[in-house]
Short mmCIF file of C-alpha atoms in Angstrom, two decimals:
data_model
loop_
_atom_site.label_atom_id
_atom_site.label_comp_id
_atom_site.label_asym_id
_atom_site.label_seq_id
_atom_site.Cartn_x
_atom_site.Cartn_y
_atom_site.Cartn_z
CA MET A 11 26.82 -1.38 -42.39
CA ARG A 12 28.55 -1.09 -39.02
CA LYS A 13 27.29 2.47 -38.61
CA ALA A 14 23.77 1.40 -39.51
CA VAL A 15 23.58 -1.09 -36.65
CA ALA A 16 25.51 0.96 -34.08
CA VAL A 17 22.51 2.95 -32.86
CA PRO A 18 20.15 -0.02 -32.52
CA LEU A 19 22.83 -2.00 -30.71
CA SER A 20 23.55 0.87 -28.33
CA LEU A 21 19.84 1.24 -27.65
CA PHE A 22 19.61 -2.49 -27.03
CA GLY A 23 22.49 -2.24 -24.57
CA LEU A 24 20.80 0.64 -22.76
CA GLY A 25 17.59 -1.36 -22.60
CA VAL A 26 19.36 -4.37 -21.09
CA ALA A 27 21.15 -2.15 -18.58
CA GLY A 28 17.89 -0.42 -17.67
CA LEU A 29 16.12 -3.73 -17.18
CA GLY A 30 18.97 -5.00 -15.02
CA TYR A 31 18.84 -1.87 -12.88
CA ALA A 32 15.05 -2.04 -12.52
CA SER A 33 14.94 -5.73 -11.64
CA VAL A 34 18.06 -6.06 -9.45
CA VAL A 35 18.98 -2.65 -8.01
CA GLU A 36 15.89 -0.48 -7.63
CA ARG A 37 13.57 -3.38 -6.81
CA ASN A 38 15.67 -3.97 -3.69
CA TRP A 39 16.44 -0.31 -2.90
CA PHE A 40 13.97 0.03 -0.05
CA ARG A 41 13.19 3.52 1.21
CA LEU A 42 11.45 4.97 4.23
CA ARG A 43 9.35 8.04 3.56
CA ARG A 44 8.27 10.38 6.35
CA PHE A 45 5.39 12.81 6.55
CA ASP A 46 3.90 14.97 9.28
CA VAL A 47 0.10 15.04 9.11
CA PRO A 48 -1.73 17.78 11.10
CA VAL A 49 -4.91 15.96 12.12
CA LEU A 50 -4.84 15.71 15.93
CA PRO A 51 -6.64 17.95 18.43
CA PRO A 52 -4.66 20.90 19.82
CA GLY A 53 -2.29 20.07 22.65
CA VAL A 54 -2.24 16.31 21.96
CA ARG A 55 1.11 14.51 21.79
CA PRO A 56 2.03 13.18 18.32
CA ILE A 57 1.75 9.51 17.42
CA ARG A 58 3.52 7.54 14.68
CA ILE A 59 1.80 5.26 12.16
CA LEU A 60 3.94 2.85 10.14
CA GLN A 61 2.22 1.95 6.87
CA ILE A 62 3.35 -1.10 4.92
CA SER A 63 1.72 -2.16 1.69
CA ASP A 64 1.98 -4.34 -1.40
CA LEU A 65 4.74 -6.65 -0.24
CA HIS A 66 3.70 -9.34 -2.81
CA LEU A 67 5.79 -11.62 -0.66
CA THR A 68 7.37 -14.90 -1.68
CA PRO A 69 9.20 -17.09 0.86
CA ARG A 70 12.74 -16.30 -0.29
CA ARG A 71 12.61 -12.50 -0.32
CA THR A 72 15.00 -12.43 2.62
CA ARG A 73 16.28 -8.91 1.99
CA LEU A 74 12.76 -7.48 2.05
CA ILE A 75 11.81 -9.48 5.15
CA ASN A 76 14.86 -8.27 7.06
CA TRP A 77 14.34 -4.66 5.97
CA VAL A 78 10.76 -4.67 7.26
CA ARG A 79 11.97 -6.12 10.56
CA SER A 80 14.52 -3.32 10.85
CA LEU A 81 11.71 -0.73 10.91
CA ALA A 82 11.04 -1.67 14.53
CA SER A 83 13.76 0.83 15.41
CA LEU A 84 11.30 3.59 14.44
CA ASP A 85 9.23 2.76 17.52
CA PRO A 86 5.82 3.24 15.84
CA ASP A 87 2.58 3.40 17.81
CA LEU A 88 0.34 1.74 15.19
CA ILE A 89 0.94 -0.54 12.17
CA VAL A 90 -1.34 -0.38 9.13
CA ASN A 91 -1.08 -2.97 6.33
CA THR A 92 -3.00 -1.82 3.25
CA GLY A 93 -3.01 -5.13 1.41
CA ASP A 94 -1.48 -7.27 -1.34
CA THR A 95 0.74 -9.02 1.19
CA LEU A 96 1.00 -12.41 -0.55
CA ALA A 97 2.32 -13.61 -3.89
CA HIS A 98 2.86 -17.30 -3.03
CA PRO A 99 0.83 -19.92 -1.15
CA ASP A 100 3.69 -20.54 1.29
CA ALA A 101 4.44 -16.88 2.07
CA ILE A 102 2.55 -16.50 5.37
CA PRO A 103 5.44 -17.68 7.61
CA ALA A 104 7.77 -15.28 5.78
CA TYR A 105 5.33 -12.42 6.32
CA MET A 106 4.83 -13.19 9.99
CA ARG A 107 8.61 -13.22 10.43
CA ALA A 108 8.78 -9.80 8.74
CA VAL A 109 6.20 -8.25 11.09
CA GLU A 110 7.18 -10.22 14.20
CA PRO A 111 8.76 -7.16 15.91
CA PHE A 112 5.42 -5.32 15.61
CA LEU A 113 2.98 -7.96 16.79
CA ASP A 114 2.77 -6.56 20.30
CA LEU A 115 1.63 -3.21 18.88
CA PRO A 116 -1.86 -2.22 17.73
CA GLY A 117 -2.29 -3.15 14.07
CA LEU A 118 -4.87 -2.89 11.28
CA PHE A 119 -5.14 -4.62 7.92
CA VAL A 120 -7.20 -4.88 4.76
CA TYR A 121 -6.85 -7.28 1.85
CA GLY A 122 -5.85 -6.65 -1.74
CA SER A 123 -6.79 -8.83 -4.69
CA ASN A 124 -3.34 -10.42 -4.71
CA ASP A 125 -3.91 -11.81 -1.23
CA MET A 126 -6.57 -14.01 -2.81
CA TYR A 127 -5.43 -14.69 -6.37
CA SER A 128 -1.93 -15.83 -7.30
CA PRO A 129 -0.05 -13.80 -9.92
CA HIS A 130 -0.04 -14.68 -13.59
CA PHE A 131 1.74 -13.00 -16.46
CA LYS A 132 0.04 -10.00 -18.04
CA ASN A 133 1.31 -7.81 -20.84
CA PRO A 134 2.55 -4.69 -18.97
CA ALA A 135 1.84 -2.46 -21.97
CA ARG A 136 -1.91 -2.81 -21.63
CA TYR A 137 -1.82 -0.85 -18.36
CA LEU A 138 -1.37 2.18 -20.62
CA TRP A 139 -4.98 1.97 -21.78
CA ARG A 140 -6.76 -0.03 -19.08
CA THR A 141 -6.49 -1.16 -15.47
CA SER A 142 -6.07 -4.75 -14.32
CA LYS A 143 -9.57 -4.76 -12.80
CA GLY A 144 -11.33 -7.99 -13.72
CA ASP A 145 -8.15 -9.73 -14.88
CA SER A 146 -8.35 -12.69 -12.50
CA ARG A 147 -8.88 -15.93 -14.41
CA ARG A 148 -10.13 -17.73 -11.33
CA ALA A 149 -13.58 -17.84 -9.79
CA ILE A 150 -12.29 -19.16 -6.46
CA PRO A 151 -9.33 -17.63 -4.54
CA ASN A 152 -6.23 -19.84 -4.64
CA LEU A 153 -4.08 -18.08 -2.04
CA PRO A 154 -4.50 -18.60 1.74
CA TRP A 155 -6.01 -15.18 2.47
CA GLN A 156 -8.15 -16.49 5.33
CA GLU A 157 -5.11 -18.04 7.01
CA LEU A 158 -3.30 -14.73 6.55
CA GLY A 159 -6.13 -12.92 8.31
CA THR A 160 -6.21 -15.47 11.11
CA ALA A 161 -2.47 -15.06 11.68
CA MET A 162 -2.85 -11.30 12.07
CA THR A 163 -6.03 -11.32 14.17
CA SER A 164 -4.50 -13.97 16.45
CA ALA A 165 -1.76 -11.45 17.16
CA GLY A 166 -4.38 -8.84 18.05
CA TRP A 167 -4.45 -6.88 14.80
CA LEU A 168 -7.88 -5.75 13.60
CA ASP A 169 -9.48 -6.95 10.36
CA MET A 170 -10.83 -3.76 8.77
CA ASN A 171 -12.37 -5.29 5.65
CA ASN A 172 -15.81 -3.60 5.45
CA ALA A 173 -15.67 -2.98 9.19
CA THR A 174 -15.33 -0.28 11.81
CA ALA A 175 -13.50 -0.37 15.12
CA ARG A 176 -12.64 1.80 18.10
CA LEU A 177 -9.21 1.37 19.66
CA LYS A 178 -6.70 3.05 21.91
CA VAL A 179 -3.33 3.91 20.43
CA GLY A 180 -1.12 5.25 23.16
CA HIS A 181 -3.02 8.13 24.72
CA LEU A 182 -5.41 8.55 21.77
CA ASP A 183 -8.90 7.24 21.06
CA LEU A 184 -9.19 6.22 17.38
CA HIS A 185 -12.20 5.39 15.26
CA VAL A 186 -11.25 3.36 12.18
CA GLY A 187 -13.32 2.46 9.13
CA GLY A 188 -12.05 0.12 6.44
CA ILE A 189 -13.17 -1.51 3.20
CA ASN A 190 -12.16 -4.58 1.24
CA ASP A 191 -10.59 -4.26 -2.19
CA SER A 192 -12.59 -2.28 -4.74
CA HIS A 193 -10.34 -3.63 -7.51
CA ILE A 194 -12.22 -6.94 -7.29
CA ASP A 195 -15.55 -5.40 -6.24
CA LEU A 196 -15.38 -6.54 -2.62
CA ASP A 197 -15.69 -3.04 -1.19
CA ARG A 198 -18.94 -2.49 0.72
CA TYR A 199 -18.83 1.07 1.93
CA ASP A 200 -22.54 0.88 2.82
CA HIS A 201 -21.55 -1.50 5.64
CA ILE A 202 -19.60 1.26 7.38
CA ALA A 203 -21.44 4.34 6.10
CA GLY A 204 -22.50 7.13 8.41
CA PRO A 205 -20.84 9.97 10.28
CA ALA A 206 -17.68 8.87 12.08
CA PRO A 207 -17.85 9.66 15.83
CA ALA A 208 -16.93 13.27 16.43
CA ASP A 209 -15.60 12.49 19.91
CA ALA A 210 -12.74 10.34 18.58
CA ASP A 211 -9.28 11.92 18.68
CA LEU A 212 -8.71 10.64 15.15
CA ARG A 213 -10.98 9.22 12.44
CA LEU A 214 -8.92 6.97 10.16
CA GLY A 215 -10.03 5.36 6.88
CA VAL A 216 -8.20 2.34 5.45
CA MET A 217 -8.49 0.76 1.98
CA HIS A 218 -6.33 -1.03 -0.57
CA SER A 219 -7.16 0.68 -3.85
CA PRO A 220 -7.61 4.48 -3.70
CA GLU A 221 -10.84 4.80 -5.67
CA PRO A 222 -12.16 8.39 -5.58
CA ARG A 223 -15.80 7.28 -5.12
CA ASN A 224 -14.89 5.62 -1.81
CA MET A 225 -12.51 8.36 -0.70
CA THR A 226 -15.24 10.94 -1.24
CA ARG A 227 -17.58 8.98 1.03
CA PHE A 228 -14.90 8.61 3.71
CA ALA A 229 -14.28 12.37 3.67
CA ALA A 230 -18.00 13.18 3.73
CA ASP A 231 -18.39 10.94 6.80
CA GLY A 232 -15.76 12.92 8.66
CA TYR A 233 -12.65 10.73 8.29
CA GLN A 234 -9.57 12.92 8.60
CA LEU A 235 -6.83 10.62 7.25
CA LEU A 236 -7.16 7.98 4.52
CA LEU A 237 -4.52 5.30 3.86
CA ALA A 238 -4.26 3.23 0.67
CA GLY A 239 -1.77 1.28 -1.44
CA HIS A 240 -2.25 -0.68 -4.69
CA THR A 241 -0.72 1.76 -7.19
CA HIS A 242 2.96 0.82 -6.71
CA GLY A 243 3.52 4.52 -7.33
CA GLY A 244 3.16 3.74 -11.02
CA GLN A 245 5.92 1.10 -10.72
CA LEU A 246 7.50 2.30 -13.97
CA CYS A 247 7.90 6.08 -13.97
CA VAL A 248 9.55 8.57 -16.28
CA PRO A 249 12.10 10.89 -14.62
CA PHE A 250 10.83 14.49 -14.42
CA TYR A 251 7.39 13.31 -15.60
CA GLY A 252 6.22 10.75 -13.07
CA ALA A 253 3.90 7.78 -13.23
CA LEU A 254 2.50 6.64 -16.54
CA VAL A 255 -0.45 4.78 -14.98
CA THR A 256 -2.20 4.38 -11.63
CA ASN A 257 -4.14 1.11 -12.24
CA CYS A 258 -7.22 2.61 -10.56
CA GLY A 259 -9.39 5.71 -10.62
CA ILE A 260 -6.99 8.09 -8.88
CA ASP A 261 -5.11 10.68 -10.93
CA ARG A 262 -1.38 10.38 -11.62
CA ALA A 263 -0.52 13.40 -9.47
CA ARG A 264 -1.64 11.53 -6.34
CA VAL A 265 -0.35 8.09 -7.25
CA ARG A 266 1.91 8.08 -4.17
CA GLY A 267 2.64 10.24 -1.16
CA LEU A 268 0.57 12.66 0.91
CA SER A 269 -2.15 14.79 -0.67
CA ARG A 270 -5.71 15.93 -0.01
CA HIS A 271 -9.04 14.47 -0.98
CA ASP A 272 -11.86 16.87 -0.19
CA SER A 273 -11.58 17.58 3.56
CA ALA A 274 -9.33 14.57 4.31
CA TYR A 275 -5.63 13.92 4.06
CA LEU A 276 -4.78 11.00 1.79
CA HIS A 277 -1.62 8.91 1.84
CA VAL A 278 -1.03 6.41 -0.96
CA SER A 279 1.91 4.06 -0.42
CA ALA A 280 4.00 3.06 -3.41
CA GLY A 281 4.48 -0.27 -1.65
CA LEU A 282 7.41 -2.56 -1.05
CA GLY A 283 7.09 -5.36 -3.57
CA THR A 284 6.52 -6.27 -7.19
CA SER A 285 4.57 -9.04 -8.81
CA PRO A 286 6.83 -12.08 -9.35
CA THR A 287 5.77 -12.00 -13.01
CA ALA A 288 6.96 -8.39 -13.41
CA PRO A 289 9.80 -7.96 -10.87
CA VAL A 290 10.91 -4.47 -11.88
CA ARG A 291 10.70 -0.90 -10.62
CA PHE A 292 12.04 2.14 -12.39
CA ALA A 293 12.19 5.70 -10.95
CA CYS A 294 9.85 4.52 -8.20
CA PRO A 295 11.75 2.76 -5.37
CA PRO A 296 9.87 0.43 -3.01
CA GLU A 297 8.88 2.15 0.20
CA ALA A 298 7.28 2.07 3.60
CA THR A 299 6.03 5.24 5.28
CA LEU A 300 6.20 6.66 8.77
CA LEU A 301 3.34 9.11 9.29
CA THR A 302 3.74 11.34 12.33
CA LEU A 303 0.34 12.69 13.32
CA VAL A 304 0.57 16.11 14.92
CA PRO A 305 -2.00 18.68 16.15
CA ALA A 306 -3.84 20.56 13.45
CA ARG A 307 -3.06 24.22 13.11
CA PRO A 308 -5.77 26.43 14.60
CA THR A 309 -8.03 28.08 12.06
CA ARG A 310 -8.44 31.84 12.10
#
């Protein structure tokens, strides 16, 4: 009898250890990823974009708040927040403390669905056969997303939800187009559609969820670099295999990191947080990304 239960008990112990690692260690093992992206005109000095995403912040996540603050040492030129910042109605002061060192810099933001709707428990297994699109049980947002936007725009950051903007970042002239979250059908690409100005030094597209239908339109309109979040990099990954799910229309191979979509570069952030109802990460550490934009190589 002892031999019969030894294997199940050992598997149970491994499961408990794995859950402890995913919820305590890796969830707080913040990483900085770095990429060079060749999108600038020849002879132009590089600039640095710091992308943060999917913080899912609650007021007491002190370690995450302090880690984000420490990124000021990177001396970025532009901050881009690709959404899902909140996970608690009282999290705005915590978030503003996290980004306080960056508020004098140019910044851009879009919303994710979790900036509007508070988290509730969902069976994680169903992500294997469907996305969470349409899962909100509420008709009216119950998180202070408007106050979040006001806090950022009051600091000079630009609200890019279904909007375009032109701004100077260091010595560069940027055209930016952004959309609200397609995961809750608030994206309105038609509001920003049309060729992006060819005279801009950089044409940047910003969104929360990397839906291919929107990315294709961005690329067709001449945007050179697209930034998104939402996927959590799969959140639970299998070593040597990768993400099991993406929770949107993008393929698993591009669930995080730098890739291409048609003529544009695409960067999908695996994000920094987890939902409070599923506070685990496995084989997919939380991350922020420093993108160094450099001149494109001349074509022959």
